[in-house]
XYZ file of C-alpha atoms in Angstrom:
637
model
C -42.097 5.470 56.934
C -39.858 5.438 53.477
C -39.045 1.779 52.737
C -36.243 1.416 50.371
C -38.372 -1.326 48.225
C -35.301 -2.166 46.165
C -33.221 -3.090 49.143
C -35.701 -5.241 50.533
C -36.375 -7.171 47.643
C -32.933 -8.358 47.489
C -32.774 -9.502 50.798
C -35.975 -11.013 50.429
C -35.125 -12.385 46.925
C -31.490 -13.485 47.771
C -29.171 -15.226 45.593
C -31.120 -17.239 43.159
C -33.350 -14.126 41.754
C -31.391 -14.310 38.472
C -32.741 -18.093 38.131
C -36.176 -17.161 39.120
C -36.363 -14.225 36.691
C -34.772 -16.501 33.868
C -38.234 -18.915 34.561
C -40.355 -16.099 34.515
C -38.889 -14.473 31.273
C -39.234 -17.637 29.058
C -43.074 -17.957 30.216
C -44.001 -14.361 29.347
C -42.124 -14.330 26.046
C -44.376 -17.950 25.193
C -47.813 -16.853 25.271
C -48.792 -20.295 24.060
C -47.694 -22.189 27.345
C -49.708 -19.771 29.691
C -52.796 -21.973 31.104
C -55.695 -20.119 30.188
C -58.616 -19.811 33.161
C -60.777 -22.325 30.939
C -59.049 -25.640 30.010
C -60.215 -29.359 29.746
C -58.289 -32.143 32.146
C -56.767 -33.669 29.181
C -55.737 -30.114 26.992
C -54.330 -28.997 30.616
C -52.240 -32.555 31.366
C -50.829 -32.070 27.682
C -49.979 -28.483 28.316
C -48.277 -28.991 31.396
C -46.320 -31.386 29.725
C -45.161 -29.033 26.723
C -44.184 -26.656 29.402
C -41.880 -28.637 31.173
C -40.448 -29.509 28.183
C -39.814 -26.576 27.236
C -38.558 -25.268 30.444
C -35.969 -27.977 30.289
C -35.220 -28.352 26.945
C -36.159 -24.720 25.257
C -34.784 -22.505 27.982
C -32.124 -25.109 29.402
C -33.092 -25.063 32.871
C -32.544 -28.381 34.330
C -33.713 -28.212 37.967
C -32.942 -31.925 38.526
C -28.649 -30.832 38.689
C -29.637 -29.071 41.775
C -32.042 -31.571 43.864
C -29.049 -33.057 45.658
C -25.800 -30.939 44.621
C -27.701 -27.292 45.456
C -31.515 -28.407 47.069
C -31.482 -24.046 47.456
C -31.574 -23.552 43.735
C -34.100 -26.796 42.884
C -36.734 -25.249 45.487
C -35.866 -21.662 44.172
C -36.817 -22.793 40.324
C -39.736 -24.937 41.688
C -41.335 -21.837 43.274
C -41.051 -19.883 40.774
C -42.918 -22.555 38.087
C -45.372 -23.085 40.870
C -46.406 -19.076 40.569
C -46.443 -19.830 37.066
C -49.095 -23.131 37.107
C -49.277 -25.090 40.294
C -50.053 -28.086 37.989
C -46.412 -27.422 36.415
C -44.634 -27.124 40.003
C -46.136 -30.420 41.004
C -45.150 -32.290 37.716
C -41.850 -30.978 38.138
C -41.735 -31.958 41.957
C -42.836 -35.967 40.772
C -40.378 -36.110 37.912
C -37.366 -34.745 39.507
C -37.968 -34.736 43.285
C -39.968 -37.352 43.533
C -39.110 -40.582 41.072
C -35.747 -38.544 40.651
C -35.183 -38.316 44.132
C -35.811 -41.589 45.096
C -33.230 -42.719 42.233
C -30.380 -40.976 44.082
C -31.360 -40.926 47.572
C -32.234 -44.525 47.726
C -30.544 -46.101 44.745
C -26.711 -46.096 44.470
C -24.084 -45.502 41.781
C -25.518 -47.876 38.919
C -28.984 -46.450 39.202
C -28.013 -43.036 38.652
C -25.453 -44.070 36.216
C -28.398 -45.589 34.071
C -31.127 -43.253 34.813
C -29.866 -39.849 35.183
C -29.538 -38.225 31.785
C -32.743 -39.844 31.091
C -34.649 -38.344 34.073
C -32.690 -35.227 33.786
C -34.063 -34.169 30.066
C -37.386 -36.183 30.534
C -37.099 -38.986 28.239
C -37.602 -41.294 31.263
C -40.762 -39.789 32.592
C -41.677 -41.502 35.861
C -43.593 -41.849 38.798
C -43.434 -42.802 42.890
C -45.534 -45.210 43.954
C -46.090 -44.876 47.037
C -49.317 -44.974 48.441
C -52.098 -47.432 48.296
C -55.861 -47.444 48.270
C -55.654 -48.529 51.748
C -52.910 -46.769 53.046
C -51.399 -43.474 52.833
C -50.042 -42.400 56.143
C -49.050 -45.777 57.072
C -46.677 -46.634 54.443
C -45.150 -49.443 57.045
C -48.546 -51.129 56.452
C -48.328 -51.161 52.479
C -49.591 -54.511 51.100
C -47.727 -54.320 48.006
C -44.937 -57.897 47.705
C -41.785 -57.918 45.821
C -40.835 -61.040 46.230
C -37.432 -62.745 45.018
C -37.032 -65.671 42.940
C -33.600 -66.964 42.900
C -34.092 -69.298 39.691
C -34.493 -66.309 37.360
C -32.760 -63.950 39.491
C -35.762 -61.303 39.553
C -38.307 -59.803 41.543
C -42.032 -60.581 41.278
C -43.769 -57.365 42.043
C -47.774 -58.267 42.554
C -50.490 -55.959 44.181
C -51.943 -59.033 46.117
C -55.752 -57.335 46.655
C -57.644 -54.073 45.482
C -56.564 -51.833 48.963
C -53.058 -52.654 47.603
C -53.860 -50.898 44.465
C -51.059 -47.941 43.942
C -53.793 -44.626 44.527
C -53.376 -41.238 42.991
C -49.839 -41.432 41.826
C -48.624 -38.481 39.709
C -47.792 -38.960 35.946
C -49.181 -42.699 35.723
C -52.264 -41.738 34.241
C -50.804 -40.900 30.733
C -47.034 -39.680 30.686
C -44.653 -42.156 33.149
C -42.357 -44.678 31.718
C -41.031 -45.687 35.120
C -42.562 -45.456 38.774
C -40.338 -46.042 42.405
C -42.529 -48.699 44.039
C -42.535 -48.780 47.147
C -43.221 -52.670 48.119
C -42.760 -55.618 50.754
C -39.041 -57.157 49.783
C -40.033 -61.138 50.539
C -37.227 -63.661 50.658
C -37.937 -67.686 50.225
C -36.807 -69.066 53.528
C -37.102 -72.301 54.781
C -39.203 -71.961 58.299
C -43.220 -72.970 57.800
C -44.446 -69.689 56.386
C -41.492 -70.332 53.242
C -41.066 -66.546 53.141
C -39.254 -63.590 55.280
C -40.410 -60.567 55.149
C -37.497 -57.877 55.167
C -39.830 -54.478 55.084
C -40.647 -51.843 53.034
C -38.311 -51.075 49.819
C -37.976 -49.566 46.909
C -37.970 -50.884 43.196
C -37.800 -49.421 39.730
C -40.648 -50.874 38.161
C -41.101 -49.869 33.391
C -44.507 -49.496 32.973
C -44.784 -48.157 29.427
C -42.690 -49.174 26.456
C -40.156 -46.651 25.787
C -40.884 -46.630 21.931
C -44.599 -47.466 21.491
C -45.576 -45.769 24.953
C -48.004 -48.763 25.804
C -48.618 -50.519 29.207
C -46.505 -53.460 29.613
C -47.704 -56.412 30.072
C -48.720 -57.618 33.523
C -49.599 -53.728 34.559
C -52.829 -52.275 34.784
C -53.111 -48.358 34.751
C -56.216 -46.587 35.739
C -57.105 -42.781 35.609
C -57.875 -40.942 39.004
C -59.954 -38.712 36.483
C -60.866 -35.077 37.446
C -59.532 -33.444 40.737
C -60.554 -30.872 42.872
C -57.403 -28.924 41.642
C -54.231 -29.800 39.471
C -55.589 -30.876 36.976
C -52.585 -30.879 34.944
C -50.819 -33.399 36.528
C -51.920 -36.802 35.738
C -53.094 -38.928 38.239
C -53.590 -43.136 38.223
C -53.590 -46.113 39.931
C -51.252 -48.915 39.228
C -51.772 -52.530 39.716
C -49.135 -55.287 39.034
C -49.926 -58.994 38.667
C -47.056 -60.441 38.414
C -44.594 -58.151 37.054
C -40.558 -59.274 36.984
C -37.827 -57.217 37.168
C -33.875 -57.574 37.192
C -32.643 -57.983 40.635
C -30.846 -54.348 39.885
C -33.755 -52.719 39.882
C -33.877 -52.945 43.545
C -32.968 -49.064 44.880
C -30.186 -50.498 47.127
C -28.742 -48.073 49.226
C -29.781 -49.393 52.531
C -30.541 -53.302 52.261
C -29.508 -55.111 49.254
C -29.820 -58.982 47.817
C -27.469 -60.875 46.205
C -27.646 -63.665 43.435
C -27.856 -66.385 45.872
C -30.787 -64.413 47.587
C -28.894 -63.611 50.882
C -30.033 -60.515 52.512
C -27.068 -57.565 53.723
C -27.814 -53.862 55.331
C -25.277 -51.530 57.246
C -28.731 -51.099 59.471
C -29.996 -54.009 61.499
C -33.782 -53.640 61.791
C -36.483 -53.517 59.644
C -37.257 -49.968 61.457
C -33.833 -48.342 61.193
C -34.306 -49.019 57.221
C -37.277 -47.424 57.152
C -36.677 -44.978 58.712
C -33.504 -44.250 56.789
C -35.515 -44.668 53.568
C -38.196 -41.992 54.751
C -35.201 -39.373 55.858
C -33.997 -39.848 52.687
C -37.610 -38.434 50.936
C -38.208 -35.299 53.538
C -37.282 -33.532 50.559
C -40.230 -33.330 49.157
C -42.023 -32.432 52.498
C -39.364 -29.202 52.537
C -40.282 -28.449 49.063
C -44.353 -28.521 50.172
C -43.442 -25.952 52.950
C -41.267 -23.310 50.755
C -43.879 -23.704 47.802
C -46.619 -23.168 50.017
C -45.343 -19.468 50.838
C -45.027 -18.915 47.544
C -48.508 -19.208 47.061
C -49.102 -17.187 50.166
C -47.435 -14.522 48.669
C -49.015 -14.603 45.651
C -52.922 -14.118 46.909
C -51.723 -12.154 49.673
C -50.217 -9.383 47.058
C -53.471 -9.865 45.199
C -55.441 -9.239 47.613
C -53.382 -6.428 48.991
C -52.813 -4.725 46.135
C -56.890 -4.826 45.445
C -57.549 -3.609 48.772
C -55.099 -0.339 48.152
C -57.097 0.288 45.582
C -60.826 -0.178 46.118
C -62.642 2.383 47.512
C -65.925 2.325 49.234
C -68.105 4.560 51.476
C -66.183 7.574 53.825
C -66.858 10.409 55.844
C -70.064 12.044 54.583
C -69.199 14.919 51.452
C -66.064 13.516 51.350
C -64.332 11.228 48.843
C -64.494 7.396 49.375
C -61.749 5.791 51.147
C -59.666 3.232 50.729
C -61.060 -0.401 51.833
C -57.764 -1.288 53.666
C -57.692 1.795 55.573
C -60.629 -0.345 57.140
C -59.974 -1.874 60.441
C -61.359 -4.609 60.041
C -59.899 -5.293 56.445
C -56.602 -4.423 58.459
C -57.073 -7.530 60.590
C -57.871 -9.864 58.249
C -54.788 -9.285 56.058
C -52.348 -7.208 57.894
C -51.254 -10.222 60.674
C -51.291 -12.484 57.148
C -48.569 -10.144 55.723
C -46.948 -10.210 58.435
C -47.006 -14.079 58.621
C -46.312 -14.393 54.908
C -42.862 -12.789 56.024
C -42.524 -14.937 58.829
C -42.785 -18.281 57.149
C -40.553 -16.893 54.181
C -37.578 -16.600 56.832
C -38.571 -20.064 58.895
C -38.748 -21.626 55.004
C -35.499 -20.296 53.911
C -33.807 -21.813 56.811
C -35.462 -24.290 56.514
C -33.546 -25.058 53.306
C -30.595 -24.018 54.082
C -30.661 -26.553 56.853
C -31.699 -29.202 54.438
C -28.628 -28.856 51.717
C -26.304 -28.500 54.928
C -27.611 -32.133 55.964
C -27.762 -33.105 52.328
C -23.766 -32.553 51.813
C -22.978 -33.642 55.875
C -25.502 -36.605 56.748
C -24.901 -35.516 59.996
C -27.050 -37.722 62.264
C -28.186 -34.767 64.643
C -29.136 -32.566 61.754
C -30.698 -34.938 60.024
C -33.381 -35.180 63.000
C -33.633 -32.026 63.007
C -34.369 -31.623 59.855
C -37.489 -34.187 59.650
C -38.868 -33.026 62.581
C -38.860 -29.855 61.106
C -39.935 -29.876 57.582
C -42.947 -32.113 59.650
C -43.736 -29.140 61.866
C -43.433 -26.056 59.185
C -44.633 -28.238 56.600
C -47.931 -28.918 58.388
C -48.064 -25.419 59.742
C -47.547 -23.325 56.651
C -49.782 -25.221 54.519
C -52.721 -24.950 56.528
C -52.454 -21.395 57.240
C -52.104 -20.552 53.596
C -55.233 -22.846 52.729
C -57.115 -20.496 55.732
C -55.365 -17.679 53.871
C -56.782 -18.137 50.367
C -60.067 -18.002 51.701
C -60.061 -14.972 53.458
C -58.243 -13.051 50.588
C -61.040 -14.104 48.260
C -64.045 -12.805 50.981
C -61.685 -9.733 51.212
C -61.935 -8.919 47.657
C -65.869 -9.471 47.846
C -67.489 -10.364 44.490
C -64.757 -9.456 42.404
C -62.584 -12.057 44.688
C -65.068 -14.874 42.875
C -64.147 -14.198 39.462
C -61.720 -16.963 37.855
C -59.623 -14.456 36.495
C -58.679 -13.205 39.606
C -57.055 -16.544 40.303
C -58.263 -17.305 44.146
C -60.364 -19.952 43.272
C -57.462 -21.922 41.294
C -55.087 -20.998 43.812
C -57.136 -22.232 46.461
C -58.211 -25.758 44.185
C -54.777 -26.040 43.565
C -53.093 -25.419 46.961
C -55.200 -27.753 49.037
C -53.868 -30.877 48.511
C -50.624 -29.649 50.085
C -52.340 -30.256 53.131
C -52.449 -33.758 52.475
C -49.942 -35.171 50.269
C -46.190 -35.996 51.901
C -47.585 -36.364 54.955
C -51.255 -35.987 56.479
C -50.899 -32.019 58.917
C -52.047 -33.779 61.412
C -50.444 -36.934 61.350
C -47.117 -34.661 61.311
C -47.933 -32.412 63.850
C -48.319 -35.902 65.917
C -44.453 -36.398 64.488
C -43.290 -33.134 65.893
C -45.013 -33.676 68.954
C -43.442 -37.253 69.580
C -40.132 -35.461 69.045
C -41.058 -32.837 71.277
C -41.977 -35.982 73.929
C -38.846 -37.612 73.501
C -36.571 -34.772 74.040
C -38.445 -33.788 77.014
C -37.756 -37.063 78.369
C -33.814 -36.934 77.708
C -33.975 -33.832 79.302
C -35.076 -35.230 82.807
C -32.915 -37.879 82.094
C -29.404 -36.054 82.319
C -29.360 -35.105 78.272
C -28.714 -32.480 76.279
C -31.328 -30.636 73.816
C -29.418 -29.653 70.594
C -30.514 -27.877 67.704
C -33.987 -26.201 67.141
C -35.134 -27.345 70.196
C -32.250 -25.800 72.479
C -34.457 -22.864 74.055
C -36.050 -25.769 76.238
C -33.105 -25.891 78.327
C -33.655 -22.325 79.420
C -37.793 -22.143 79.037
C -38.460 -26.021 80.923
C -37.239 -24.279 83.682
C -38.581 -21.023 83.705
C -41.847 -22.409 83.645
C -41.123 -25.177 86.316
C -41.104 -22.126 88.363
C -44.201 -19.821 88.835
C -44.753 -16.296 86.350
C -43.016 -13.161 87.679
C -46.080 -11.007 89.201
C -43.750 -7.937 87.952
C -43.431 -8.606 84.484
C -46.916 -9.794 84.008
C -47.965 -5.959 84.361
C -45.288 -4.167 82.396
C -47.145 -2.855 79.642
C -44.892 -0.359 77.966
C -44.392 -0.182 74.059
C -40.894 -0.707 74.271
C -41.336 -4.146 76.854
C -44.126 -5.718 74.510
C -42.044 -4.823 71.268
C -39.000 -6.370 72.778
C -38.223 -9.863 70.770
C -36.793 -11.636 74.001
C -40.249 -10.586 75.594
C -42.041 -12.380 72.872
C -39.918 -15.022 72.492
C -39.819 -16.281 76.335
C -44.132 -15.797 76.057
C -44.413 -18.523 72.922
C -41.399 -20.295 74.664
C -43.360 -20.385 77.845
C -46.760 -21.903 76.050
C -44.692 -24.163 74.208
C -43.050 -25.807 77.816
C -45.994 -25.124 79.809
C -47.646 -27.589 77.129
C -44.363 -30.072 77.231
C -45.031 -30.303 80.834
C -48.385 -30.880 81.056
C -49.152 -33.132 77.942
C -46.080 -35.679 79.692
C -48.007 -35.434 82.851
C -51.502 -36.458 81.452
C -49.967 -39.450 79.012
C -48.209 -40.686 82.104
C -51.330 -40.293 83.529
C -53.812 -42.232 80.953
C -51.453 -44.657 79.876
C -52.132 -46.721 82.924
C -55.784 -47.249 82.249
C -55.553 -46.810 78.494
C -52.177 -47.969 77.634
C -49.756 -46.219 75.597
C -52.350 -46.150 72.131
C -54.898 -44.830 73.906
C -53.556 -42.152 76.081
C -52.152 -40.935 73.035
C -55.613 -40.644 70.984
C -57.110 -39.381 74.590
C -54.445 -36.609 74.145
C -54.305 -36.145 70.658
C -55.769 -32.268 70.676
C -53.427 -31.527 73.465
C -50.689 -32.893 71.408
C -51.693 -30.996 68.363
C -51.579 -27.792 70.196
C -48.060 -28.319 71.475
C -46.781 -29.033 68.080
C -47.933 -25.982 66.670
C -46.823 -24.251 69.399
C -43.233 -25.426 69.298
C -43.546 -24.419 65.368
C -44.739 -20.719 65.837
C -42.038 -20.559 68.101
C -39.289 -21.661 65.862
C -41.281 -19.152 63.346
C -40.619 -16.337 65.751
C -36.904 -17.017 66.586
C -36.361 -17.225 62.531
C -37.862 -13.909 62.140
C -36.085 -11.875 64.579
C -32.916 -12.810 63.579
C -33.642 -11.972 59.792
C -34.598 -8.661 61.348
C -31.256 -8.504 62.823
C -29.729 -9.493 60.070
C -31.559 -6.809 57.244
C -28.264 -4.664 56.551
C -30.619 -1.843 55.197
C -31.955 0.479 58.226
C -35.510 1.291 56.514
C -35.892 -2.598 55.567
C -35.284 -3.898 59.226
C -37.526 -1.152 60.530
C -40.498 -2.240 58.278
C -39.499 -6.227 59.167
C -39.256 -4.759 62.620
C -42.731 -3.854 62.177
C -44.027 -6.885 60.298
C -42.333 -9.477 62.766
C -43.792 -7.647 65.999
C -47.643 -7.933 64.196
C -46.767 -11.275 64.060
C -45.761 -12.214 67.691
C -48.442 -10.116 69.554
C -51.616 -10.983 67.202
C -50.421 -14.848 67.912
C -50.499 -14.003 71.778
C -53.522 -12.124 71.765
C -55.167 -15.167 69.779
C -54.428 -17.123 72.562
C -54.308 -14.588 75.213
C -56.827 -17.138 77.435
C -53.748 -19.366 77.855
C -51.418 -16.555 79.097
C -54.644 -15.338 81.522
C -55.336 -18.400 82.923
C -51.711 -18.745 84.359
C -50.948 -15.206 85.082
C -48.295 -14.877 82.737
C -49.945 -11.737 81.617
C -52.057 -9.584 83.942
C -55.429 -7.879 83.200
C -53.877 -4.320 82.030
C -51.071 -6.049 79.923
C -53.430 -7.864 77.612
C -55.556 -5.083 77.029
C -52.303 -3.260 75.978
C -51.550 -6.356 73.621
C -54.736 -5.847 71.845
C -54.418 -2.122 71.325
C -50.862 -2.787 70.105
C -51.734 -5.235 67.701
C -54.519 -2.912 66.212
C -52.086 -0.181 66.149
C -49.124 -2.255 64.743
C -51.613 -3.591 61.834
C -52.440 0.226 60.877
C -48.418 0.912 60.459
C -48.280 -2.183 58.785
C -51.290 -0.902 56.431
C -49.233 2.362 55.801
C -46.164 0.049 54.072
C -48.257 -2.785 52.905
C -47.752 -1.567 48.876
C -43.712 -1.810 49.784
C -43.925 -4.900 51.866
C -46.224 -7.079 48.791
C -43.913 -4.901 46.039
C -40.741 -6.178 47.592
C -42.007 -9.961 47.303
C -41.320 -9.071 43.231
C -43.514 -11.307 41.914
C -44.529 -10.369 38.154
C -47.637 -9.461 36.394
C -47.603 -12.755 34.881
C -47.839 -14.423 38.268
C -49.976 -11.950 39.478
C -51.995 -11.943 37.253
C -55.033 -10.850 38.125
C -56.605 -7.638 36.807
C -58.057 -6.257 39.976
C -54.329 -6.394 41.724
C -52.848 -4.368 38.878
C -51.308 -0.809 39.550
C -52.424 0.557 36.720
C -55.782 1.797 35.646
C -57.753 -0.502 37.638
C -60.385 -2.613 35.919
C -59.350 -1.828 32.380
C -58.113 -5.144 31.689
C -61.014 -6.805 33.891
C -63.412 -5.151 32.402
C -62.260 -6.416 28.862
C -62.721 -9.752 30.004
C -66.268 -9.613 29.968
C -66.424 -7.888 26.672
C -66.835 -4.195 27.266
């Protein structure tokens, strides 16, 4: 099959290549800024910091114009600089997502008015402050108090005992002048306890002079010291004892206190303004998910690329062959280039969805949305972490060498796993969602938005498998999208129905906690479910969509790989129901082995097309040229 490379690239690529190719330009003409593979904590946090600046103020892109105006652009910049260092893309996600984020998403017109220039060419370097020592997931249980005092017309911000310590929070260590805490608003009231607690908010809290750079007084900063990975970014704990600020520095967009210390909000509960306040942030979770495939990409490619050109053992007298003309090397990357594709397209619209809620605020969208960046978020992320193991074992020894950049990738990537949101405690989101809309369902409502092909699939599945279709096992039928959409639509309502039934079930001896947790695998399962699904549905329409013929058939190729190696991975499911008979999923596994050869056969186009540049991937066994010339030098030959 000719692919015509070119064309796919700019579909793949899209609009914002010329941004992306302006970031990697100004690296590879500054030698000086590229992170060598051996670097001390403190030399790497300093050169992180010189190359921000000078992607800001030396090449003049300012990605914080585009986090609210044009999100597509922002997470288009920040994947490029995360192919660059993944230390840099996470200082630039804190400083301008993060503490710049929460300025304008939760603050109103006098907070950016005073902040923005300042955050936007990094004079006012700052931080978010969000979790604690003692909670992360639960930021409704943070012990942090901002408390009012109506005298001075301030707010006292104290960390009232160590688990209320503020715990790995990027750029307090040594570079933030500023940090968004996140902290308890208390108001003096006069019932016995002589305080009202209004929930969680947000304050701007100096904690470095801007001329001297030294703590202020009444703050105590603390190093997280070395991580597992990103070690550029600079990790610290805060602690506050007493610390006052102006009444303004209260981010005020959803509850706000006046000089008298009387309490207004256009919500009316503490948990509507919370959970506006958390919508506001999904941001970042949107940015983890889109990042995350860029990573993909990059040790996919590598370890493509290496695989093309490896040889090793062959038909006796005969030359070696080619380790990815290997079935078994097939299957362990072919379905992950195939995936890699998959979540590039679910990502992408991802975003798209996100700036359309960004300039709308449209209530349904915005659910949508959260639910979303949950589910792909916590999905993506965890099959890229899986990912970056098996490309380094697929590269054998040479796969362990630093140079060859899986063992930074993976270092760097894992995190992502964890920070904006525990996977699993946002699969549990997705599921709840999942729960609820169920629920409305059976209860006369409609199902809007990503969720809409429940409508059709609840009911299909209400009803038992057709014994006909269960045994068609022609090409054509199991290469047909609406085939393999209705299977993964199926699993995903078969797994509605029957995780409703059993927490209906439990709750009455358990109660509502504890049916849950007696669930909780079940529940995990349906979420990712529901997400491959939407996965699937993304990807055949960009195949649709592909205006160039030999693109969309090697997408064609690509997104089948991907929907029959996820049903034959959980082909037991399908069995045990009779959705798919004896002879069919026999077929399914020969197709899948046959679909990850022709996948093999345009696997140079397919990583080529992804664009990415020496300088990202950068390691000398992926190169096209002569092989281990460069790899070799590094040892001193």
């Amino acid at each position: 099959m000719e692919v015509n490379m070119e064309a796919l690239s700019d579909y793949m690529r899209g609009k914002y290549r010329d941004i992306q190719e302006k970031v990697y330009e100004y690296f590879k003409g500054r030698p000086e800024l590229q992170t060598p593979i051996e670097i001390l904590k403190d030399d790497h946090r300093e050169l992180c910091l010189k190359q921000l600046l000078g992607l800001v103020r030396e090449a003049g892109i300012r990605p914080f114009r585009f986090v609210v105006d044009e999100p597509s652009k922002y997470f288009a910049i920040l994947e490029a600089v995360g192919g660059i260092d993944m230390s840099l893309g996470i200082k630039m996600g804190v400083q301008y997502s993060l503490w710049g984020g929460s300025v304008l998403n939760l603050g109103t017109k006098k907070h950016k008015d005073k902040y923005f220039d300042g955050i936007d060419n990094l004079d006012y370097m700052g931080c978010f402050a969000m979790t604690e020592l003692h909670h992360g997931s639960n930021v409704q249980g943070l012990q942090t108090v901002a408390m009012f005092d109506p005298i001075t017309d301030e707010f006292i911000v104290d960390t009232p005992n160590d688990g209320a310590i503020k715990w790995w929070i990027g750029n307090a260590a040594v570079h933030g002048k500023f940090a968004t805490v996140f902290a308890k608003l208390m108001l003096p009231s006069h019932d016995a306890k002589g305080v009202t607690d209004m929930g969680v908010h947000a304050f701007i809290v100096p904690i470095r002079d801007m001329k001297t750079h030294e703590v202020l007084p009444g703050i105590e900063i603390h190093d997280c010291g070395h991580k597992v990975g990103l070690n550029g970014v600079d990790n610290g704990a805060l602690r506050f004892r007493s610390v006052r600020i102006p009444r303004d520095n209260l981010l005020n967009r959803f509850g706000d206190v006046s000089r008298d210390g009387k309490y207004t909000s256009s919500l009316p509960t503490i948990n509507k303004r919370f959970a506006a306040t958390l919508g506001e942030l999904v941001g970042g979770r949107v940015g983890l998910a889109y990042s995350s495939v860029g990573v993909l990409k990059i040790a996919s490619t590598i370890a493509i690329r290496y695989s093309l050109l490896r040889q090793q053992f062959g038909p006796p007298k005969q030359p070696e062959v080619s380790i990815l003309d290997y079935q078994s090397q097939q299957h362990k990357l072919m379905p992950m280039l195939a995936s890699t594709y998959a979540f590039h397209f679910a990502t992408l619209d991802l975003v798209d969805k996100y700036s359309e809620m960004k300039k709308t605020h449209d209530d349904e969208l915005v659910g949508e949305v959260h639910a979303l960046s949950a589910g792909l978020k916590a999905y993506v992320t965890s099959f890229t972490a899986k990912s970056i193991s098996i490309c380094r074992e697929a590269c054998g020894g040479h796969g362990y060498a630093a140079v060859n950049r899986f063992g930074s990738l993976r270092n760097d990537h894992d995190i992502f796993q964890t920070f904006e949101g525990d996977n699993t405690v946002l699969l549990q989101q997705v599921a709840g969602d999942l729960l609820k809309r169920y629920q409305e369902k059976f209860q006369g409502g409609a199902i809007a938005g990503t969720w809409n092909y429940l409508r059709e699939s609840m009911n299909a599945y209400l009803s038992a498998p057709n014994p006909v279709t269960a045994r068609w096992e022609g090409e054509e039928h199991l290469r047909d999208p609406q085939f393999q959409l209705d299977a993964f639509r199926y699993r995903t309502s078969r797994l509605l129905h029957s995780a409703a039934l059993r927490l209906r079930k439990h709750s009455k001896t358990l109660g509502t906690f504890g049916a849950w947790n007696r669930c909780l695998n079940h529940l995990l399962t349906l979420a990712e479910s529901h997400i491959e699904s939407v996965i699937l549905a993304k990807f055949v329409d960009a195949v649709k969509s592909c205006p160039d013929e030999s693109s969309r058939a090697a997408l064609k190729l690509a997104c089948d790989l991907y929907a029959l190696d996820r049903i034959w991975n959980d082909i037991g499911t399908y069995r045990n129901v009779d959705y798919v008979a004896p002879n069919k999923a026999k077929a399914i596994h020969k197709l899948v082995d046959y679909l990850s050869f022709q996948v093999r056969n345009v696997a140079k186009e397919l990583v080529d097309a992804f664009d990415l540049p020496d300088d990202v991937t950068r390691a000398p066994i992926a190169m096209q040229k002569e092989a281990y010339t460069q790899y070799t030098q590094q040892v001193g030959f």
